[in-house]
């Protein structure tokens, strides 16, 4: 399978990418690792007329200590997040989950910013960034703005990013030794999660769901129950509250909702056990 | 001034040999390798980033060449299965696949080899669990995994001290 014809241009910097996106408009797409976009283009589900390649903007690939948070450049590959000592130490759930994306070959190409910008409810990392209460830094023609993960995911494959904005950085609060768990249920090792759960303990517990709706979701009812002092079992009973998960050949709506309750219970039990 | 191009020149070093060709922007790396450079050892399996048959090394790291554009590899180094052996001397991973009969029909083998070499360069000698986990991106439809796992464990051990292809000398080693 070969993508439909397109024109290709390499961005020299984040600002250059923003300018190019402004020049080409809605028909242009950014490509970094391309592991969300190229499969769609090969199936001709996406047919951008111009690809703006940001992969050579290497100063957007980094992990930095931001004091109370870890700052990760938008072009940092999953493999580099997975193997980064600071991430593993300060935000272990993110390092672990980055290592669960796809397979090693995919993780050598795919980027954190690309995964978030794609906005796929079935992707692992959006839920992790939600559970962590992360922030996305986007650069556009007017400069940079920050968007909380809660406001970032809008609908299926739709985010708060404007068509001429580029994710330059993702900031995630350090979890300071709080318990965490990432549960990913699938039939084949490399697949997307049928349902996934990211959970972080501490003073403000965060729980988010993979593939349980049209966008990456917080399990708000579970979080509320936890704040009210519910046990992991009791809180997990609310995991599917208000969700409208997809029904497909892997799982029905009811099966996914059941799975969400089971996986949230497992995750919260692990969190309570102070998995560090 | 518009800078976008639908056809452009790429320079890709393949198995140590520089190549330079004009390609359509949409040309996939696997097609560049097979049809432009003429190296048909890299197989196309599922063509959907799942099976791993098309795995090659890009700057010493495994990637699925059905999901990389040739223009993305411009200026980089690619190693295919043809680049593993040193003349008549098989690469230690190839030797281990032969020794342990790590194949049945052989279609997945080039991808299995390249993924295994990358894994061993990153992690050194591999345990059975590390092999099974690390080869999650490579499917064998003959389901001959048992011997493949044995081969990769032996091959990764044998690779210790071996100079690996691509940029392994700078990027390999334990992480």
Short mmCIF file of C-alpha atoms in Angstrom, two decimals:
data_model
loop_
_atom_site.label_atom_id
_atom_site.label_comp_id
_atom_site.label_asym_id
_atom_site.label_seq_id
_atom_site.Cartn_x
_atom_site.Cartn_y
_atom_site.Cartn_z
CA UNK A 1 0.00 0.00 0.00
CA UNK A 2 1.30 3.39 -0.97
CA UNK A 3 0.06 6.75 0.30
CA UNK A 4 -1.67 9.14 -2.09
CA UNK A 5 0.71 11.68 -3.61
CA UNK A 6 1.77 14.55 -1.44
CA UNK A 7 4.43 17.22 -1.33
CA UNK A 8 7.07 17.16 1.36
CA UNK A 9 8.93 19.90 3.17
CA UNK A 10 11.37 19.79 6.04
CA UNK A 11 10.98 22.25 8.91
CA UNK A 12 14.25 23.74 10.16
CA UNK A 13 12.84 24.73 13.55
CA UNK A 14 9.60 24.81 15.53
CA UNK A 15 8.95 28.36 14.32
CA UNK A 16 9.61 27.28 10.75
CA UNK A 17 7.10 24.44 11.18
CA UNK A 18 4.51 26.92 12.47
CA UNK A 19 5.15 29.20 9.47
CA UNK A 20 4.88 26.29 7.04
CA UNK A 21 1.62 25.12 8.62
CA UNK A 22 0.32 28.68 8.27
CA UNK A 23 1.39 28.77 4.64
CA UNK A 24 -0.19 25.46 3.60
CA UNK A 25 -3.29 25.58 5.79
CA UNK A 26 -5.58 22.70 6.67
CA UNK A 27 -4.30 20.39 3.95
CA UNK A 28 -0.90 20.16 5.62
CA UNK A 29 -0.01 17.67 8.34
CA UNK A 30 2.99 17.52 10.61
CA UNK A 31 4.98 14.31 10.52
CA UNK A 32 7.44 13.35 13.26
CA UNK A 33 7.92 9.58 13.63
CA UNK A 34 4.89 9.03 11.43
CA UNK A 35 3.69 5.93 13.23
CA UNK A 36 0.16 7.20 13.66
CA UNK A 37 -0.04 9.17 10.42
CA UNK A 38 1.66 6.93 7.83
CA UNK A 39 -0.55 3.88 8.48
CA UNK A 40 -3.61 6.11 7.96
CA UNK A 41 -2.08 7.56 4.80
CA UNK A 42 -1.30 4.09 3.43
CA UNK A 43 -4.93 3.13 3.94
CA UNK A 44 -5.85 6.49 2.35
CA UNK A 45 -7.88 7.37 5.41
CA UNK A 46 -5.68 10.46 5.55
CA UNK A 47 -4.66 12.27 2.35
CA UNK A 48 -2.78 15.44 3.32
CA UNK A 49 -1.49 17.36 0.34
CA UNK A 50 1.64 18.54 2.18
CA UNK A 51 3.70 16.82 4.87
CA UNK A 52 5.77 19.10 7.08
CA UNK A 53 8.55 16.95 8.52
CA UNK A 54 9.61 18.11 11.99
CA UNK A 55 11.75 15.07 12.80
CA UNK A 56 14.96 16.97 12.16
CA UNK A 57 14.16 19.67 14.71
CA UNK A 58 16.36 17.76 17.12
CA UNK A 59 16.33 20.45 19.82
CA UNK A 60 12.75 19.34 20.56
CA UNK A 61 13.95 15.89 21.68
CA UNK A 62 14.98 16.06 25.34
CA UNK A 63 14.10 15.22 28.93
CA UNK A 64 14.76 17.99 31.47
CA UNK A 65 14.32 18.36 35.19
CA UNK A 66 11.84 21.21 35.74
CA UNK A 67 11.96 21.12 39.53
CA UNK A 68 8.48 19.96 40.49
CA UNK A 69 7.93 18.47 37.04
CA UNK A 70 9.72 16.71 34.22
CA UNK A 71 9.76 18.52 30.87
CA UNK A 72 9.89 16.33 27.80
CA UNK A 73 10.42 17.71 24.31
CA UNK A 74 7.59 17.02 21.89
CA UNK A 75 9.85 15.07 19.55
CA UNK A 76 11.20 12.73 22.22
CA UNK A 77 10.74 9.16 21.02
CA UNK A 78 8.94 6.55 23.12
CA UNK A 79 12.19 4.57 23.28
CA UNK A 80 14.00 7.56 24.77
CA UNK A 81 11.22 8.22 27.30
CA UNK A 82 11.18 4.53 28.21
CA UNK A 83 14.92 4.39 28.85
CA UNK A 84 15.43 7.82 30.44
CA UNK A 85 16.76 7.63 33.99
CA UNK A 86 15.04 10.84 35.18
CA UNK A 87 11.66 9.72 33.83
CA UNK A 88 12.08 6.29 35.38
CA UNK A 89 12.95 7.86 38.72
CA UNK A 90 10.61 10.86 38.90
CA UNK A 91 7.60 9.76 36.80
CA UNK A 92 7.93 5.97 36.65
CA UNK A 93 4.44 5.40 35.25
CA UNK A 94 5.34 7.37 32.12
CA UNK A 95 8.58 5.46 31.55
CA UNK A 96 6.78 2.18 32.02
CA UNK A 97 3.85 3.10 29.76
CA UNK A 98 6.15 4.44 27.03
CA UNK A 99 7.66 0.96 27.00
CA UNK A 100 4.21 -0.55 26.41
CA UNK A 101 3.48 1.43 23.23
CA UNK A 102 3.41 -0.79 20.13
CA UNK A 103 6.67 -2.71 19.91
CA UNK A 104 10.39 -1.84 19.93
CA UNK A 105 10.38 -0.85 16.26
CA UNK A 106 7.43 1.49 16.79
CA UNK A 107 9.07 2.95 19.90
CA UNK A 108 12.20 3.74 17.88
CA UNK A 109 10.11 6.06 15.69
CA UNK A 110 7.01 7.27 17.52
CA UNK A 111 7.18 10.45 19.61
CA UNK A 112 5.39 11.65 22.74
CA UNK A 113 4.19 14.84 21.07
CA UNK A 114 2.99 12.92 18.04
CA UNK A 115 1.04 10.46 20.15
CA UNK A 116 -0.72 13.26 22.06
CA UNK A 117 -1.38 15.34 18.94
CA UNK A 118 -2.98 12.33 17.24
CA UNK A 119 -5.55 12.25 20.05
CA UNK A 120 -6.43 8.57 19.69
CA UNK A 121 -8.53 7.34 22.64
CA UNK A 122 -6.93 3.90 22.17
CA UNK A 123 -3.36 5.21 22.63
CA UNK A 124 -1.60 4.62 25.94
CA UNK A 125 0.18 7.88 26.61
CA UNK A 126 -2.73 10.37 26.49
CA UNK A 127 -4.33 8.54 29.45
CA UNK A 128 -1.03 8.56 31.34
CA UNK A 129 -0.57 12.31 30.83
CA UNK A 130 -4.20 12.85 31.91
CA UNK A 131 -3.79 10.77 35.08
CA UNK A 132 -0.62 12.69 35.90
CA UNK A 133 -2.33 16.05 35.39
CA UNK A 134 0.18 16.99 32.71
CA UNK A 135 0.43 20.11 30.59
CA UNK A 136 1.03 20.44 26.86
CA UNK A 137 3.06 23.36 25.54
CA UNK A 138 2.04 24.40 22.03
CA UNK A 139 3.79 26.94 19.81
CA UNK A 140 1.83 28.90 17.23
CA UNK A 141 2.11 32.15 15.30
CA UNK A 142 1.52 34.17 18.51
CA UNK A 143 4.09 32.29 20.52
CA UNK A 144 3.68 29.57 23.11
CA UNK A 145 0.68 28.66 25.23
CA UNK A 146 0.11 25.91 27.75
CA UNK A 147 -2.90 23.61 27.64
CA UNK A 148 -3.80 21.30 30.51
CA UNK A 149 -4.24 17.68 29.48
CA UNK A 150 -7.85 17.95 30.72
CA UNK A 151 -8.57 20.61 28.09
CA UNK A 152 -6.39 19.12 25.37
CA UNK A 153 -8.39 16.09 24.23
CA UNK A 154 -11.58 17.28 22.54
CA UNK A 155 -13.05 14.36 20.58
CA UNK A 156 -12.06 11.39 18.41
CA UNK A 157 -8.65 12.26 16.89
CA UNK A 158 -9.38 15.89 17.74
CA UNK A 159 -7.37 18.02 20.14
CA UNK A 160 -7.28 21.65 21.24
CA UNK A 161 -4.27 22.23 18.95
CA UNK A 162 -4.89 24.74 16.19
CA UNK A 163 -3.92 23.65 12.69
CA UNK A 164 -0.87 25.93 12.84
CA UNK A 165 0.36 24.86 16.28
CA UNK A 166 3.17 22.47 17.17
CA UNK A 167 3.62 20.62 20.47
CA UNK A 168 7.04 21.70 21.73
CA UNK A 169 6.96 20.25 25.23
CA UNK A 170 5.00 18.04 27.59
CA UNK A 171 5.23 18.71 31.34
CA UNK A 172 4.32 16.06 33.86
CA UNK A 173 4.42 16.56 37.64
CA UNK A 174 6.89 14.37 39.50
CA UNK A 175 5.04 11.68 41.43
CA UNK A 176 7.46 11.78 44.36
CA UNK A 177 7.29 8.10 45.17
CA UNK A 178 3.49 7.85 45.05
CA UNK A 179 2.06 4.51 43.99
CA UNK A 180 1.19 4.01 40.34
CA UNK A 181 -0.11 1.38 37.96
CA UNK A 182 -0.63 1.01 34.23
CA UNK A 183 -2.93 -1.81 33.17
CA UNK A 184 -3.14 -2.61 29.48
CA UNK A 185 -5.42 -5.41 28.34
CA UNK A 186 -5.01 -6.73 24.83
CA UNK A 187 -5.07 -10.01 22.95
CA UNK A 188 -1.80 -9.61 21.07
CA UNK A 189 1.30 -8.09 22.62
CA UNK A 190 1.76 -5.25 20.13
CA UNK A 191 -1.91 -4.27 19.86
CA UNK A 192 -3.69 -1.21 21.11
CA UNK A 193 -5.34 -1.75 24.47
CA UNK A 194 -8.87 -3.14 24.36
CA UNK A 195 -9.10 -1.20 27.62
CA UNK A 196 -6.28 0.42 29.55
CA UNK A 197 -5.99 2.19 32.89
CA UNK A 198 -3.41 4.66 34.17
CA UNK A 199 -3.54 5.33 37.91
CA UNK A 200 -1.39 7.49 40.15
CA UNK A 201 -1.74 7.77 43.94
CA UNK A 202 -0.60 10.54 46.27
CA UNK A 203 -2.52 13.55 47.55
CA UNK A 204 -4.48 14.07 44.35
CA UNK A 205 -5.06 10.63 42.87
CA UNK A 206 -5.44 10.50 39.10
CA UNK A 207 -7.13 7.71 37.15
CA UNK A 208 -7.58 7.76 33.37
CA UNK A 209 -8.92 5.29 30.83
CA UNK A 210 -7.71 4.07 27.44
CA UNK A 211 -10.24 3.19 24.72
CA UNK A 212 -13.34 3.83 26.82
CA UNK A 213 -14.88 6.60 24.72
CA UNK A 214 -14.35 8.94 21.82
CA UNK A 215 -11.36 10.55 23.52
CA UNK A 216 -8.86 9.77 26.28
CA UNK A 217 -10.86 10.03 29.50
CA UNK A 218 -10.44 10.70 33.17
CA UNK A 219 -12.31 8.20 35.35
CA UNK A 220 -13.86 11.16 37.18
CA UNK A 221 -16.27 9.15 39.32
CA UNK A 222 -13.43 6.92 40.51
CA UNK A 223 -11.28 9.92 41.40
CA UNK A 224 -14.17 11.48 43.28
CA UNK A 225 -14.76 8.27 45.26
CA UNK A 226 -11.06 8.08 46.11
CA UNK A 227 -11.05 11.68 47.32
CA UNK A 228 -14.03 10.80 49.52
CA UNK A 229 -11.99 7.99 51.04
CA UNK A 230 -13.47 4.97 49.22
CA UNK A 231 -11.54 1.69 49.18
CA UNK A 232 -9.97 0.57 45.88
CA UNK A 233 -12.81 -1.96 45.44
CA UNK A 234 -15.56 0.58 46.03
CA UNK A 235 -13.94 3.27 43.91
CA UNK A 236 -13.35 0.83 41.04
CA UNK A 237 -17.06 0.03 40.89
CA UNK A 238 -17.48 3.50 39.33
CA UNK A 239 -14.91 2.92 36.57
CA UNK A 240 -17.42 2.72 33.75
CA UNK A 241 -19.79 5.41 35.06
CA UNK A 242 -20.84 7.70 32.24
CA UNK A 243 -18.58 6.04 29.67
CA UNK A 244 -19.61 5.28 26.10
CA UNK A 245 -16.91 2.88 24.93
CA UNK A 246 -16.79 1.58 21.35
CA UNK A 247 -18.12 -1.82 20.34
CA UNK A 248 -15.92 -3.64 17.84
CA UNK A 249 -14.70 -7.09 16.93
CA UNK A 250 -12.51 -7.21 20.03
CA UNK A 251 -15.12 -6.28 22.60
CA UNK A 252 -18.70 -5.14 23.12
CA UNK A 253 -19.64 -2.07 25.12
CA UNK A 254 -20.62 -4.22 28.11
CA UNK A 255 -17.38 -6.18 27.97
CA UNK A 256 -15.31 -3.00 27.91
CA UNK A 257 -17.24 -1.55 30.84
CA UNK A 258 -16.73 -4.74 32.82
CA UNK A 259 -13.06 -4.73 31.89
CA UNK A 260 -12.70 -1.11 33.02
CA UNK A 261 -14.03 -1.98 36.49
CA UNK A 262 -11.74 -5.01 36.77
CA UNK A 263 -8.64 -3.17 35.54
CA UNK A 264 -9.27 -0.09 37.69
CA UNK A 265 -9.65 -2.36 40.72
CA UNK A 266 -6.34 -4.05 39.91
CA UNK A 267 -4.65 -0.72 39.29
CA UNK A 268 -5.92 0.86 42.52
CA UNK A 269 -4.92 -2.22 44.50
CA UNK A 270 -1.41 -1.89 43.09
CA UNK A 271 -1.36 1.85 43.82
CA UNK A 272 -2.46 1.20 47.41
CA UNK A 273 0.41 -1.28 47.71
CA UNK A 274 2.73 1.65 46.99
CA UNK A 275 4.29 0.27 43.85
CA UNK A 276 7.18 2.63 43.21
CA UNK B 1 8.72 30.95 -1.86
CA UNK B 2 7.38 27.45 -1.74
CA UNK B 3 9.80 24.78 -0.58
CA UNK B 4 7.61 21.70 -0.81
CA UNK B 5 8.49 19.01 -3.35
CA UNK B 6 6.63 15.92 -4.52
CA UNK B 7 9.82 14.40 -5.93
CA UNK B 8 13.26 14.80 -4.41
CA UNK B 9 16.76 13.41 -4.21
CA UNK B 10 17.63 11.25 -1.24
CA UNK B 11 21.03 10.08 -0.10
CA UNK B 12 20.85 6.98 2.04
CA UNK B 13 23.81 4.85 3.05
CA UNK B 14 22.69 1.25 2.68
CA UNK B 15 24.90 -1.44 4.18
CA UNK B 16 27.82 0.99 4.14
CA UNK B 17 27.37 1.99 0.50
CA UNK B 18 26.08 5.50 -0.29
CA UNK B 19 23.04 5.54 -2.57
CA UNK B 20 21.54 8.60 -4.21
CA UNK B 21 18.27 8.55 -6.10
CA UNK B 22 15.34 10.75 -7.01
CA UNK B 23 12.16 9.41 -5.41
CA UNK B 24 8.55 10.41 -5.02
CA UNK B 25 7.95 11.83 -1.57
CA UNK B 26 5.51 9.00 -0.90
CA UNK B 27 8.06 6.26 -1.58
CA UNK B 28 8.29 3.93 1.40
CA UNK B 29 11.74 2.92 2.63
CA UNK B 30 10.99 -0.76 1.98
CA UNK B 31 10.18 -0.01 -1.66
CA UNK B 32 13.31 2.11 -1.95
CA UNK B 33 15.40 -0.80 -0.67
CA UNK B 34 13.73 -3.49 -2.76
CA UNK B 35 12.90 -1.70 -5.99
CA UNK B 36 15.35 1.19 -6.29
CA UNK B 37 18.46 -0.24 -4.62
CA UNK B 38 17.56 -3.82 -5.60
CA UNK B 39 18.04 -5.45 -2.21
CA UNK B 40 15.15 -7.89 -1.92
CA UNK B 41 16.17 -9.55 1.33
CA UNK B 42 13.83 -7.25 3.24
CA UNK B 43 10.35 -8.75 2.93
CA UNK B 44 6.98 -7.06 2.93
CA UNK B 45 4.53 -8.97 5.10
CA UNK B 46 1.43 -7.30 6.48
CA UNK B 47 2.25 -3.81 5.18
CA UNK B 48 0.46 -2.39 8.26
CA UNK B 49 3.25 -1.99 10.85
CA UNK B 50 2.29 -5.22 12.57
CA UNK B 51 4.32 -8.22 11.42
CA UNK B 52 7.88 -6.93 11.42
CA UNK B 53 8.98 -8.82 8.27
CA UNK B 54 10.27 -5.53 6.82
CA UNK B 55 12.41 -4.64 9.85
CA UNK B 56 15.74 -2.97 9.04
CA UNK B 57 18.17 -0.93 11.10
CA UNK B 58 18.00 2.87 10.78
CA UNK B 59 21.14 4.32 12.36
CA UNK B 60 21.56 1.02 14.16
CA UNK B 61 18.01 0.77 15.56
CA UNK B 62 15.22 -1.52 14.39
CA UNK B 63 12.38 0.11 12.44
CA UNK B 64 9.60 -1.22 10.23
CA UNK B 65 10.55 -0.04 6.76
CA UNK B 66 6.94 -0.24 5.51
CA UNK B 67 6.18 2.67 7.85
CA UNK B 68 9.14 4.93 7.13
CA UNK B 69 9.32 7.20 4.11
CA UNK B 70 12.52 7.11 2.08
CA UNK B 71 12.71 10.89 2.55
CA UNK B 72 12.71 10.38 6.33
CA UNK B 73 15.79 8.17 5.97
CA UNK B 74 17.55 10.76 3.79
CA UNK B 75 21.05 11.37 5.18
CA UNK B 76 20.87 8.35 7.46
CA UNK B 77 22.32 4.83 7.51
CA UNK B 78 20.24 1.76 6.81
CA UNK B 79 21.32 -1.83 7.39
CA UNK B 80 19.38 -4.66 5.76
CA UNK B 81 19.77 -8.40 6.21
CA UNK B 82 22.21 -8.35 3.27
CA UNK B 83 24.49 -6.15 5.37
CA UNK B 84 24.83 -8.50 8.32
CA UNK B 85 27.32 -11.05 7.03
CA UNK B 86 30.98 -10.14 6.57
CA UNK B 87 31.71 -11.73 3.19
CA UNK B 88 31.18 -15.45 3.64
CA UNK B 89 31.26 -15.17 7.43
CA UNK B 90 27.74 -15.06 8.82
CA UNK B 91 26.86 -12.53 11.53
CA UNK B 92 26.70 -14.23 14.96
CA UNK B 93 22.92 -13.80 14.98
CA UNK B 94 22.62 -15.48 11.58
CA UNK B 95 24.94 -18.23 12.75
CA UNK B 96 22.74 -18.76 15.81
CA UNK B 97 19.56 -18.94 13.68
CA UNK B 98 21.24 -21.64 11.57
CA UNK B 99 22.58 -23.52 14.57
CA UNK B 100 19.20 -23.51 16.38
CA UNK B 101 17.09 -23.83 13.23
CA UNK B 102 15.35 -20.58 14.08
CA UNK B 103 13.07 -20.65 11.06
CA UNK B 104 10.54 -22.74 9.22
CA UNK B 105 9.38 -21.13 5.97
CA UNK B 106 11.87 -18.30 6.40
CA UNK B 107 9.66 -15.41 5.38
CA UNK B 108 9.84 -13.62 8.74
CA UNK B 109 13.54 -14.41 9.17
CA UNK B 110 15.13 -11.21 7.78
CA UNK B 111 12.93 -9.12 10.06
CA UNK B 112 13.51 -11.44 13.01
CA UNK B 113 17.26 -11.15 12.49
CA UNK B 114 17.28 -7.37 12.27
CA UNK B 115 14.97 -6.93 15.28
CA UNK B 116 17.12 -9.37 17.26
CA UNK B 117 20.37 -7.65 16.35
CA UNK B 118 18.92 -4.29 17.45
CA UNK B 119 17.64 -5.79 20.69
CA UNK B 120 21.00 -7.39 21.47
CA UNK B 121 22.84 -4.12 20.72
CA UNK B 122 20.59 -2.32 23.21
CA UNK B 123 20.42 -4.91 25.96
CA UNK B 124 23.40 -7.25 25.52
CA UNK B 125 22.96 -10.96 26.17
CA UNK B 126 19.23 -11.62 26.40
CA UNK B 127 17.20 -13.79 28.76
CA UNK B 128 14.32 -15.85 27.40
CA UNK B 129 11.84 -13.34 28.81
CA UNK B 130 13.70 -10.41 27.24
CA UNK B 131 13.64 -12.13 23.85
CA UNK B 132 9.94 -12.95 24.02
CA UNK B 133 9.13 -9.41 25.12
CA UNK B 134 11.59 -7.80 22.72
CA UNK B 135 10.32 -9.64 19.66
CA UNK B 136 6.70 -8.63 20.24
CA UNK B 137 6.83 -6.67 16.99
CA UNK B 138 7.74 -9.68 14.85
CA UNK B 139 5.26 -12.37 13.88
CA UNK B 140 6.06 -15.88 12.63
CA UNK B 141 3.03 -17.41 10.94
CA UNK B 142 4.64 -20.86 11.12
CA UNK B 143 4.55 -20.21 14.89
CA UNK B 144 8.10 -21.47 15.15
CA UNK B 145 8.88 -19.22 18.08
CA UNK B 146 10.59 -21.80 20.27
CA UNK B 147 13.67 -22.15 18.09
CA UNK B 148 13.72 -18.45 17.28
CA UNK B 149 13.88 -17.63 20.99
CA UNK B 150 16.69 -20.15 21.49
CA UNK B 151 18.55 -18.70 18.51
CA UNK B 152 18.26 -15.10 19.70
CA UNK B 153 19.42 -16.00 23.21
CA UNK B 154 22.49 -17.70 21.74
CA UNK B 155 23.05 -15.01 19.10
CA UNK B 156 22.84 -12.17 21.59
CA UNK B 157 25.37 -13.90 23.84
CA UNK B 158 27.69 -14.45 20.88
CA UNK B 159 27.40 -10.78 19.90
CA UNK B 160 29.18 -9.65 23.05
CA UNK B 161 32.33 -7.98 21.85
CA UNK B 162 31.24 -8.13 18.22
CA UNK B 163 31.21 -4.84 16.31
CA UNK B 164 27.62 -4.49 15.18
CA UNK B 165 26.49 -2.93 11.88
CA UNK B 166 25.27 0.61 11.28
CA UNK B 167 26.17 3.01 14.05
CA UNK B 168 26.26 0.27 16.65
CA UNK B 169 29.67 1.39 17.83
CA UNK B 170 28.17 4.63 19.09
CA UNK B 171 24.57 3.67 19.81
CA UNK B 172 24.83 0.08 21.00
CA UNK B 173 25.58 -1.29 24.41
CA UNK B 174 23.50 -1.62 27.51
CA UNK B 175 21.07 1.19 28.23
#
